[in-house]
Amino acid sequence: MLVGRFAPSPSGRMHLGNVFTALLVWLDVRSSKGRLILRIEDLDQQRCSWEKAAQLVDDLQWLGLDWDEGGLKPEYCQSRRTGYYQAVFARLDAAGLVYPCFCSRAQRLAALAPHLGENSAAEVCPCRNLSFAEQQERLSQGLAAAWRIKVPAERVGLRDGNFGEYSENLAADCGDFIIRRSDGVFAYQLAVVADDAAMGVNRVVRGRDLLNSAPRQIWLHRVLGYPPPSYCHVPLLLAADGKRLAKRDASLDLGSLRQTCTAPQLIGGLAWLAGLQTEPRPCSPRDLLASFSWARVRQADILLNDLP
Ligand code: GLU
């Protein structure tokens, strides 16, 4: 059975781009009669909150996008799953793959997904070559360490359901990446793999700005002995200037849109932008099920100038 998930980070109100992805996740799972999990990716407690997560759940209900498992239950909120991430981290450490990084460059955002353009370029961290004694000395001095995982010079690829073949040489294209921040918070890359495996997720649908995270996630799945899910990345909705929709564009978040549109108008408009309707006819998610097919979903990003 197909098991998919919608895994938003409640760091702000849902915006149109999040709704677009949520709709495609929902259609993918429901059209396959699969099971849909809602997981709250609230690792970064400075930016995420319970109130924002509760608002997100309310917004999804308003849109008519339901799920079978998860939501606000603590076992589906990443901020409450630290003990589990610790165990996964310990396995990677025991395999000799993890090292402390004392570089001062802040890795503040590592707990959140690194959307395209936010990745630091691959570089060899000087901390990779510290001896065990040097590591221990710095740790005992109380120096803050983030924790990186050593990636091999190996090409890891996937056949994406929407974008086709994609691969990266992990060492050259991404480099040793952070799996735990210096403040102790586990990073997105570790948590997402640990959770997809623990929750039996075998299908990941999300924005194409996370396509370049897929090779390192597939590699982590393999290292941990988990079967990697299949992936399908969806086009992005871009602001009129071609930039990613940001949570700061308040006019495009559900706080505003719920004042100006009905849910069927929004769903119908997004289905039209996705290529699933020939006109922006108001409809419910369920109305789109019978004719849903990935072959109809467009690949190119969508400029919001195109909005009905
Ligand atoms: N939590 C991530 C986000 O809000 C999505 C992670 C994923 O789908 O892998 O962008």
mmCIF file with all atom_site columns, N, CA, C and O and ligand atoms in Angstrom, residues 5-11 18 21 25 39-42 78 111-115 188 192 196 204-207 209-210 213 217 231 233 244 247, ligand 1:
data_model
loop_
_atom_site.group_PDB
_atom_site.id
_atom_site.type_symbol
_atom_site.label_atom_id
_atom_site.label_alt_id
_atom_site.label_comp_id
_atom_site.label_asym_id
_atom_site.label_entity_id
_atom_site.label_seq_id
_atom_site.pdbx_PDB_ins_code
_atom_site.Cartn_x
_atom_site.Cartn_y
_atom_site.Cartn_z
_atom_site.occupancy
_atom_site.B_iso_or_equiv
_atom_site.pdbx_formal_charge
_atom_site.auth_seq_id
_atom_site.auth_comp_id
_atom_site.auth_asym_id
_atom_site.auth_atom_id
_atom_site.pdbx_PDB_model_num
ATOM   1   N N  . ARG A 1 5   ? 3.015  11.246 2.825  1.00 0.00 ? 5   ARG A N  1
ATOM   2   C CA . ARG A 1 5   ? 2.902  12.178 3.957  1.00 0.00 ? 5   ARG A CA 1
ATOM   3   C C  . ARG A 1 5   ? 2.952  13.610 3.462  1.00 0.00 ? 5   ARG A C  1
ATOM   4   O O  . ARG A 1 5   ? 3.537  13.934 2.429  1.00 0.00 ? 5   ARG A O  1
ATOM   5   N N  . PHE A 1 6   ? 2.293  14.476 4.232  1.00 0.00 ? 6   PHE A N  1
ATOM   6   C CA . PHE A 1 6   ? 2.481  15.914 4.068  1.00 0.00 ? 6   PHE A CA 1
ATOM   7   C C  . PHE A 1 6   ? 3.218  16.329 5.333  1.00 0.00 ? 6   PHE A C  1
ATOM   8   O O  . PHE A 1 6   ? 2.798  15.966 6.435  1.00 0.00 ? 6   PHE A O  1
ATOM   9   N N  . ALA A 1 7   ? 4.349  17.034 5.153  1.00 0.00 ? 7   ALA A N  1
ATOM   10  C CA . ALA A 1 7   ? 5.239  17.272 6.294  1.00 0.00 ? 7   ALA A CA 1
ATOM   11  C C  . ALA A 1 7   ? 5.596  18.750 6.411  1.00 0.00 ? 7   ALA A C  1
ATOM   12  O O  . ALA A 1 7   ? 6.751  19.131 6.253  1.00 0.00 ? 7   ALA A O  1
ATOM   13  N N  . PRO A 1 8   ? 4.623  19.585 6.685  1.00 0.00 ? 8   PRO A N  1
ATOM   14  C CA . PRO A 1 8   ? 4.904  21.024 6.732  1.00 0.00 ? 8   PRO A CA 1
ATOM   15  C C  . PRO A 1 8   ? 5.639  21.455 8.002  1.00 0.00 ? 8   PRO A C  1
ATOM   16  O O  . PRO A 1 8   ? 5.547  20.792 9.037  1.00 0.00 ? 8   PRO A O  1
ATOM   17  N N  . SER A 1 9   ? 6.354  22.557 7.893  1.00 0.00 ? 9   SER A N  1
ATOM   18  C CA . SER A 1 9   ? 6.978  23.182 9.065  1.00 0.00 ? 9   SER A CA 1
ATOM   19  C C  . SER A 1 9   ? 6.103  24.359 9.471  1.00 0.00 ? 9   SER A C  1
ATOM   20  O O  . SER A 1 9   ? 5.961  25.297 8.695  1.00 0.00 ? 9   SER A O  1
ATOM   21  N N  . PRO A 1 10  ? 5.550  24.322 10.661 1.00 0.00 ? 10  PRO A N  1
ATOM   22  C CA . PRO A 1 10  ? 4.672  25.424 11.070 1.00 0.00 ? 10  PRO A CA 1
ATOM   23  C C  . PRO A 1 10  ? 5.472  26.631 11.544 1.00 0.00 ? 10  PRO A C  1
ATOM   24  O O  . PRO A 1 10  ? 5.420  27.011 12.708 1.00 0.00 ? 10  PRO A O  1
ATOM   25  N N  . SER A 1 11  ? 6.203  27.249 10.597 1.00 0.00 ? 11  SER A N  1
ATOM   26  C CA . SER A 1 11  ? 6.995  28.422 10.973 1.00 0.00 ? 11  SER A CA 1
ATOM   27  C C  . SER A 1 11  ? 6.283  29.704 10.550 1.00 0.00 ? 11  SER A C  1
ATOM   28  O O  . SER A 1 11  ? 6.829  30.790 10.669 1.00 0.00 ? 11  SER A O  1
ATOM   29  N N  . ASN A 1 18  ? 2.381  26.193 -0.257 1.00 0.00 ? 18  ASN A N  1
ATOM   30  C CA . ASN A 1 18  ? 2.176  25.030 0.617  1.00 0.00 ? 18  ASN A CA 1
ATOM   31  C C  . ASN A 1 18  ? 0.862  24.330 0.289  1.00 0.00 ? 18  ASN A C  1
ATOM   32  O O  . ASN A 1 18  ? 0.765  23.106 0.335  1.00 0.00 ? 18  ASN A O  1
ATOM   33  N N  . THR A 1 21  ? 1.273  22.217 -2.858 1.00 0.00 ? 21  THR A N  1
ATOM   34  C CA . THR A 1 21  ? 1.940  20.937 -2.577 1.00 0.00 ? 21  THR A CA 1
ATOM   35  C C  . THR A 1 21  ? 1.007  20.006 -1.826 1.00 0.00 ? 21  THR A C  1
ATOM   36  O O  . THR A 1 21  ? 0.904  18.813 -2.154 1.00 0.00 ? 21  THR A O  1
ATOM   37  N N  . VAL A 1 25  ? -0.032 16.219 -2.887 1.00 0.00 ? 25  VAL A N  1
ATOM   38  C CA . VAL A 1 25  ? 0.222  15.074 -1.990 1.00 0.00 ? 25  VAL A CA 1
ATOM   39  C C  . VAL A 1 25  ? -1.087 14.314 -1.779 1.00 0.00 ? 25  VAL A C  1
ATOM   40  O O  . VAL A 1 25  ? -1.148 13.083 -1.890 1.00 0.00 ? 25  VAL A O  1
ATOM   41  N N  . ARG A 1 39  ? 2.534  15.003 9.205  1.00 0.00 ? 39  ARG A N  1
ATOM   42  C CA . ARG A 1 39  ? 3.620  15.101 10.193 1.00 0.00 ? 39  ARG A CA 1
ATOM   43  C C  . ARG A 1 39  ? 3.993  16.567 10.367 1.00 0.00 ? 39  ARG A C  1
ATOM   44  O O  . ARG A 1 39  ? 4.174  17.284 9.373  1.00 0.00 ? 39  ARG A O  1
ATOM   45  N N  . ILE A 1 40  ? 4.113  16.988 11.600 1.00 0.00 ? 40  ILE A N  1
ATOM   46  C CA . ILE A 1 40  ? 4.428  18.394 11.877 1.00 0.00 ? 40  ILE A CA 1
ATOM   47  C C  . ILE A 1 40  ? 5.938  18.530 12.080 1.00 0.00 ? 40  ILE A C  1
ATOM   48  O O  . ILE A 1 40  ? 6.484  18.000 13.049 1.00 0.00 ? 40  ILE A O  1
ATOM   49  N N  . GLU A 1 41  ? 6.599  19.238 11.176 1.00 0.00 ? 41  GLU A N  1
ATOM   50  C CA . GLU A 1 41  ? 8.064  19.343 11.224 1.00 0.00 ? 41  GLU A CA 1
ATOM   51  C C  . GLU A 1 41  ? 8.457  20.618 11.977 1.00 0.00 ? 41  GLU A C  1
ATOM   52  O O  . GLU A 1 41  ? 8.839  21.628 11.387 1.00 0.00 ? 41  GLU A O  1
ATOM   53  N N  . ASP A 1 42  ? 8.337  20.529 13.287 1.00 0.00 ? 42  ASP A N  1
ATOM   54  C CA . ASP A 1 42  ? 8.531  21.699 14.145 1.00 0.00 ? 42  ASP A CA 1
ATOM   55  C C  . ASP A 1 42  ? 9.808  21.606 14.968 1.00 0.00 ? 42  ASP A C  1
ATOM   56  O O  . ASP A 1 42  ? 9.832  21.995 16.142 1.00 0.00 ? 42  ASP A O  1
ATOM   57  N N  . GLN A 1 78  ? 7.682  16.518 15.271 1.00 0.00 ? 78  GLN A N  1
ATOM   58  C CA . GLN A 1 78  ? 9.107  16.228 15.380 1.00 0.00 ? 78  GLN A CA 1
ATOM   59  C C  . GLN A 1 78  ? 9.725  16.764 16.669 1.00 0.00 ? 78  GLN A C  1
ATOM   60  O O  . GLN A 1 78  ? 10.659 16.172 17.189 1.00 0.00 ? 78  GLN A O  1
ATOM   61  N N  . ALA A 1 111 ? 17.791 22.843 10.945 1.00 0.00 ? 111 ALA A N  1
ATOM   62  C CA . ALA A 1 111 ? 16.614 22.088 11.393 1.00 0.00 ? 111 ALA A CA 1
ATOM   63  C C  . ALA A 1 111 ? 15.465 22.219 10.408 1.00 0.00 ? 111 ALA A C  1
ATOM   64  O O  . ALA A 1 111 ? 14.515 21.457 10.453 1.00 0.00 ? 111 ALA A O  1
ATOM   65  N N  . LEU A 1 112 ? 15.557 23.198 9.539  1.00 0.00 ? 112 LEU A N  1
ATOM   66  C CA . LEU A 1 112 ? 14.505 23.372 8.539  1.00 0.00 ? 112 LEU A CA 1
ATOM   67  C C  . LEU A 1 112 ? 14.995 22.845 7.206  1.00 0.00 ? 112 LEU A C  1
ATOM   68  O O  . LEU A 1 112 ? 16.192 22.800 6.947  1.00 0.00 ? 112 LEU A O  1
ATOM   69  N N  . ALA A 1 113 ? 14.064 22.470 6.359  1.00 0.00 ? 113 ALA A N  1
ATOM   70  C CA . ALA A 1 113 ? 14.446 21.952 5.047  1.00 0.00 ? 113 ALA A CA 1
ATOM   71  C C  . ALA A 1 113 ? 15.188 23.024 4.258  1.00 0.00 ? 113 ALA A C  1
ATOM   72  O O  . ALA A 1 113 ? 14.787 24.183 4.264  1.00 0.00 ? 113 ALA A O  1
ATOM   73  N N  . PRO A 1 114 ? 16.291 22.656 3.591  1.00 0.00 ? 114 PRO A N  1
ATOM   74  C CA . PRO A 1 114 ? 17.074 23.640 2.837  1.00 0.00 ? 114 PRO A CA 1
ATOM   75  C C  . PRO A 1 114 ? 16.507 23.828 1.443  1.00 0.00 ? 114 PRO A C  1
ATOM   76  O O  . PRO A 1 114 ? 16.891 23.154 0.512  1.00 0.00 ? 114 PRO A O  1
ATOM   77  N N  . HIS A 1 115 ? 15.571 24.717 1.308  1.00 0.00 ? 115 HIS A N  1
ATOM   78  C CA . HIS A 1 115 ? 14.949 24.914 0.009  1.00 0.00 ? 115 HIS A CA 1
ATOM   79  C C  . HIS A 1 115 ? 15.978 25.474 -0.962 1.00 0.00 ? 115 HIS A C  1
ATOM   80  O O  . HIS A 1 115 ? 16.924 26.124 -0.547 1.00 0.00 ? 115 HIS A O  1
ATOM   81  N N  . TYR A 1 188 ? 17.050 18.726 9.891  1.00 0.00 ? 188 TYR A N  1
ATOM   82  C CA . TYR A 1 188 ? 15.993 18.249 8.996  1.00 0.00 ? 188 TYR A CA 1
ATOM   83  C C  . TYR A 1 188 ? 16.367 16.939 8.311  1.00 0.00 ? 188 TYR A C  1
ATOM   84  O O  . TYR A 1 188 ? 15.581 16.000 8.255  1.00 0.00 ? 188 TYR A O  1
ATOM   85  N N  . VAL A 1 192 ? 13.977 13.773 8.863  1.00 0.00 ? 192 VAL A N  1
ATOM   86  C CA . VAL A 1 192 ? 13.035 13.410 7.801  1.00 0.00 ? 192 VAL A CA 1
ATOM   87  C C  . VAL A 1 192 ? 13.230 11.940 7.400  1.00 0.00 ? 192 VAL A C  1
ATOM   88  O O  . VAL A 1 192 ? 12.256 11.207 7.187  1.00 0.00 ? 192 VAL A O  1
ATOM   89  N N  . ASP A 1 196 ? 10.414 9.177  8.056  1.00 0.00 ? 196 ASP A N  1
ATOM   90  C CA . ASP A 1 196 ? 9.813  8.483  6.915  1.00 0.00 ? 196 ASP A CA 1
ATOM   91  C C  . ASP A 1 196 ? 9.962  6.970  7.110  1.00 0.00 ? 196 ASP A C  1
ATOM   92  O O  . ASP A 1 196 ? 9.026  6.203  6.854  1.00 0.00 ? 196 ASP A O  1
ATOM   93  N N  . VAL A 1 204 ? 7.202  10.008 -1.289 1.00 0.00 ? 204 VAL A N  1
ATOM   94  C CA . VAL A 1 204 ? 7.413  11.398 -0.873 1.00 0.00 ? 204 VAL A CA 1
ATOM   95  C C  . VAL A 1 204 ? 7.054  12.320 -2.037 1.00 0.00 ? 204 VAL A C  1
ATOM   96  O O  . VAL A 1 204 ? 7.641  12.227 -3.116 1.00 0.00 ? 204 VAL A O  1
ATOM   97  N N  . VAL A 1 205 ? 6.064  13.162 -1.812 1.00 0.00 ? 205 VAL A N  1
ATOM   98  C CA . VAL A 1 205 ? 5.700  14.199 -2.780 1.00 0.00 ? 205 VAL A CA 1
ATOM   99  C C  . VAL A 1 205 ? 5.930  15.539 -2.087 1.00 0.00 ? 205 VAL A C  1
ATOM   100 O O  . VAL A 1 205 ? 5.452  15.757 -0.975 1.00 0.00 ? 205 VAL A O  1
ATOM   101 N N  . ARG A 1 206 ? 6.697  16.420 -2.729 1.00 0.00 ? 206 ARG A N  1
ATOM   102 C CA . ARG A 1 206 ? 6.994  17.726 -2.107 1.00 0.00 ? 206 ARG A CA 1
ATOM   103 C C  . ARG A 1 206 ? 7.518  18.671 -3.184 1.00 0.00 ? 206 ARG A C  1
ATOM   104 O O  . ARG A 1 206 ? 7.689  18.276 -4.344 1.00 0.00 ? 206 ARG A O  1
ATOM   105 N N  . GLY A 1 207 ? 7.780  19.901 -2.815 1.00 0.00 ? 207 GLY A N  1
ATOM   106 C CA . GLY A 1 207 ? 8.209  20.909 -3.785 1.00 0.00 ? 207 GLY A CA 1
ATOM   107 C C  . GLY A 1 207 ? 9.553  20.551 -4.424 1.00 0.00 ? 207 GLY A C  1
ATOM   108 O O  . GLY A 1 207 ? 10.409 19.939 -3.773 1.00 0.00 ? 207 GLY A O  1
ATOM   109 N N  . ASP A 1 209 ? 11.964 22.282 -4.883 1.00 0.00 ? 209 ASP A N  1
ATOM   110 C CA . ASP A 1 209 ? 13.107 22.910 -4.217 1.00 0.00 ? 209 ASP A CA 1
ATOM   111 C C  . ASP A 1 209 ? 13.770 21.962 -3.229 1.00 0.00 ? 209 ASP A C  1
ATOM   112 O O  . ASP A 1 209 ? 14.809 22.288 -2.668 1.00 0.00 ? 209 ASP A O  1
ATOM   113 N N  . LEU A 1 210 ? 13.178 20.775 -3.013 1.00 0.00 ? 210 LEU A N  1
ATOM   114 C CA . LEU A 1 210 ? 13.836 19.782 -2.157 1.00 0.00 ? 210 LEU A CA 1
ATOM   115 C C  . LEU A 1 210 ? 14.385 18.605 -2.956 1.00 0.00 ? 210 LEU A C  1
ATOM   116 O O  . LEU A 1 210 ? 14.881 17.638 -2.374 1.00 0.00 ? 210 LEU A O  1
ATOM   117 N N  . SER A 1 213 ? 17.761 17.489 -2.078 1.00 0.00 ? 213 SER A N  1
ATOM   118 C CA . SER A 1 213 ? 17.952 16.801 -0.791 1.00 0.00 ? 213 SER A CA 1
ATOM   119 C C  . SER A 1 213 ? 17.731 15.299 -0.944 1.00 0.00 ? 213 SER A C  1
ATOM   120 O O  . SER A 1 213 ? 18.121 14.522 -0.072 1.00 0.00 ? 213 SER A O  1
ATOM   121 N N  . GLN A 1 217 ? 19.220 11.973 1.236  1.00 0.00 ? 217 GLN A N  1
ATOM   122 C CA . GLN A 1 217 ? 18.247 11.239 2.048  1.00 0.00 ? 217 GLN A CA 1
ATOM   123 C C  . GLN A 1 217 ? 18.215 9.757  1.654  1.00 0.00 ? 217 GLN A C  1
ATOM   124 O O  . GLN A 1 217 ? 18.144 8.885  2.515  1.00 0.00 ? 217 GLN A O  1
ATOM   125 N N  . TYR A 1 231 ? 10.056 9.093  -4.986 1.00 0.00 ? 231 TYR A N  1
ATOM   126 C CA . TYR A 1 231 ? 9.927  10.550 -4.871 1.00 0.00 ? 231 TYR A CA 1
ATOM   127 C C  . TYR A 1 231 ? 9.214  11.138 -6.072 1.00 0.00 ? 231 TYR A C  1
ATOM   128 O O  . TYR A 1 231 ? 9.360  10.656 -7.201 1.00 0.00 ? 231 TYR A O  1
ATOM   129 N N  . HIS A 1 233 ? 8.648  15.184 -7.156 1.00 0.00 ? 233 HIS A N  1
ATOM   130 C CA . HIS A 1 233 ? 8.762  16.604 -6.779 1.00 0.00 ? 233 HIS A CA 1
ATOM   131 C C  . HIS A 1 233 ? 7.875  17.449 -7.685 1.00 0.00 ? 233 HIS A C  1
ATOM   132 O O  . HIS A 1 233 ? 7.765  17.187 -8.880 1.00 0.00 ? 233 HIS A O  1
ATOM   133 N N  . ARG A 1 244 ? 10.947 32.602 -5.000 1.00 0.00 ? 244 ARG A N  1
ATOM   134 C CA . ARG A 1 244 ? 10.093 31.683 -4.240 1.00 0.00 ? 244 ARG A CA 1
ATOM   135 C C  . ARG A 1 244 ? 9.092  32.465 -3.408 1.00 0.00 ? 244 ARG A C  1
ATOM   136 O O  . ARG A 1 244 ? 9.411  33.522 -2.881 1.00 0.00 ? 244 ARG A O  1
ATOM   137 N N  . LYS A 1 247 ? 7.042  33.207 3.206  1.00 0.00 ? 247 LYS A N  1
ATOM   138 C CA . LYS A 1 247 ? 5.957  33.290 4.176  1.00 0.00 ? 247 LYS A CA 1
ATOM   139 C C  . LYS A 1 247 ? 5.632  34.750 4.498  1.00 0.00 ? 247 LYS A C  1
ATOM   140 O O  . LYS A 1 247 ? 4.606  35.054 5.054  1.00 0.00 ? 247 LYS A O  1
HETATM 141 N N1 . GLU B 2 .   ? 9.146  20.368 6.352  1.00 0.00 ? 1   GLU B N1 1
HETATM 142 C C1 . GLU B 2 .   ? 9.554  20.694 5.027  1.00 0.00 ? 1   GLU B C1 1
HETATM 143 C C2 . GLU B 2 .   ? 8.955  22.012 4.588  1.00 0.00 ? 1   GLU B C2 1
HETATM 144 O O1 . GLU B 2 .   ? 8.137  22.557 5.227  1.00 0.00 ? 1   GLU B O1 1
HETATM 145 C C3 . GLU B 2 .   ? 9.167  19.638 4.008  1.00 0.00 ? 1   GLU B C3 1
HETATM 146 C C4 . GLU B 2 .   ? 9.967  18.417 4.186  1.00 0.00 ? 1   GLU B C4 1
HETATM 147 C C5 . GLU B 2 .   ? 9.712  17.314 3.183  1.00 0.00 ? 1   GLU B C5 1
HETATM 148 O O2 . GLU B 2 .   ? 8.636  17.239 2.587  1.00 0.00 ? 1   GLU B O2 1
HETATM 149 O O3 . GLU B 2 .   ? 10.624 16.499 3.054  1.00 0.00 ? 1   GLU B O3 1
HETATM 150 O O4 . GLU B 2 .   ? 9.301  22.520 3.594  1.00 0.00 ? 1   GLU B O4 1
#
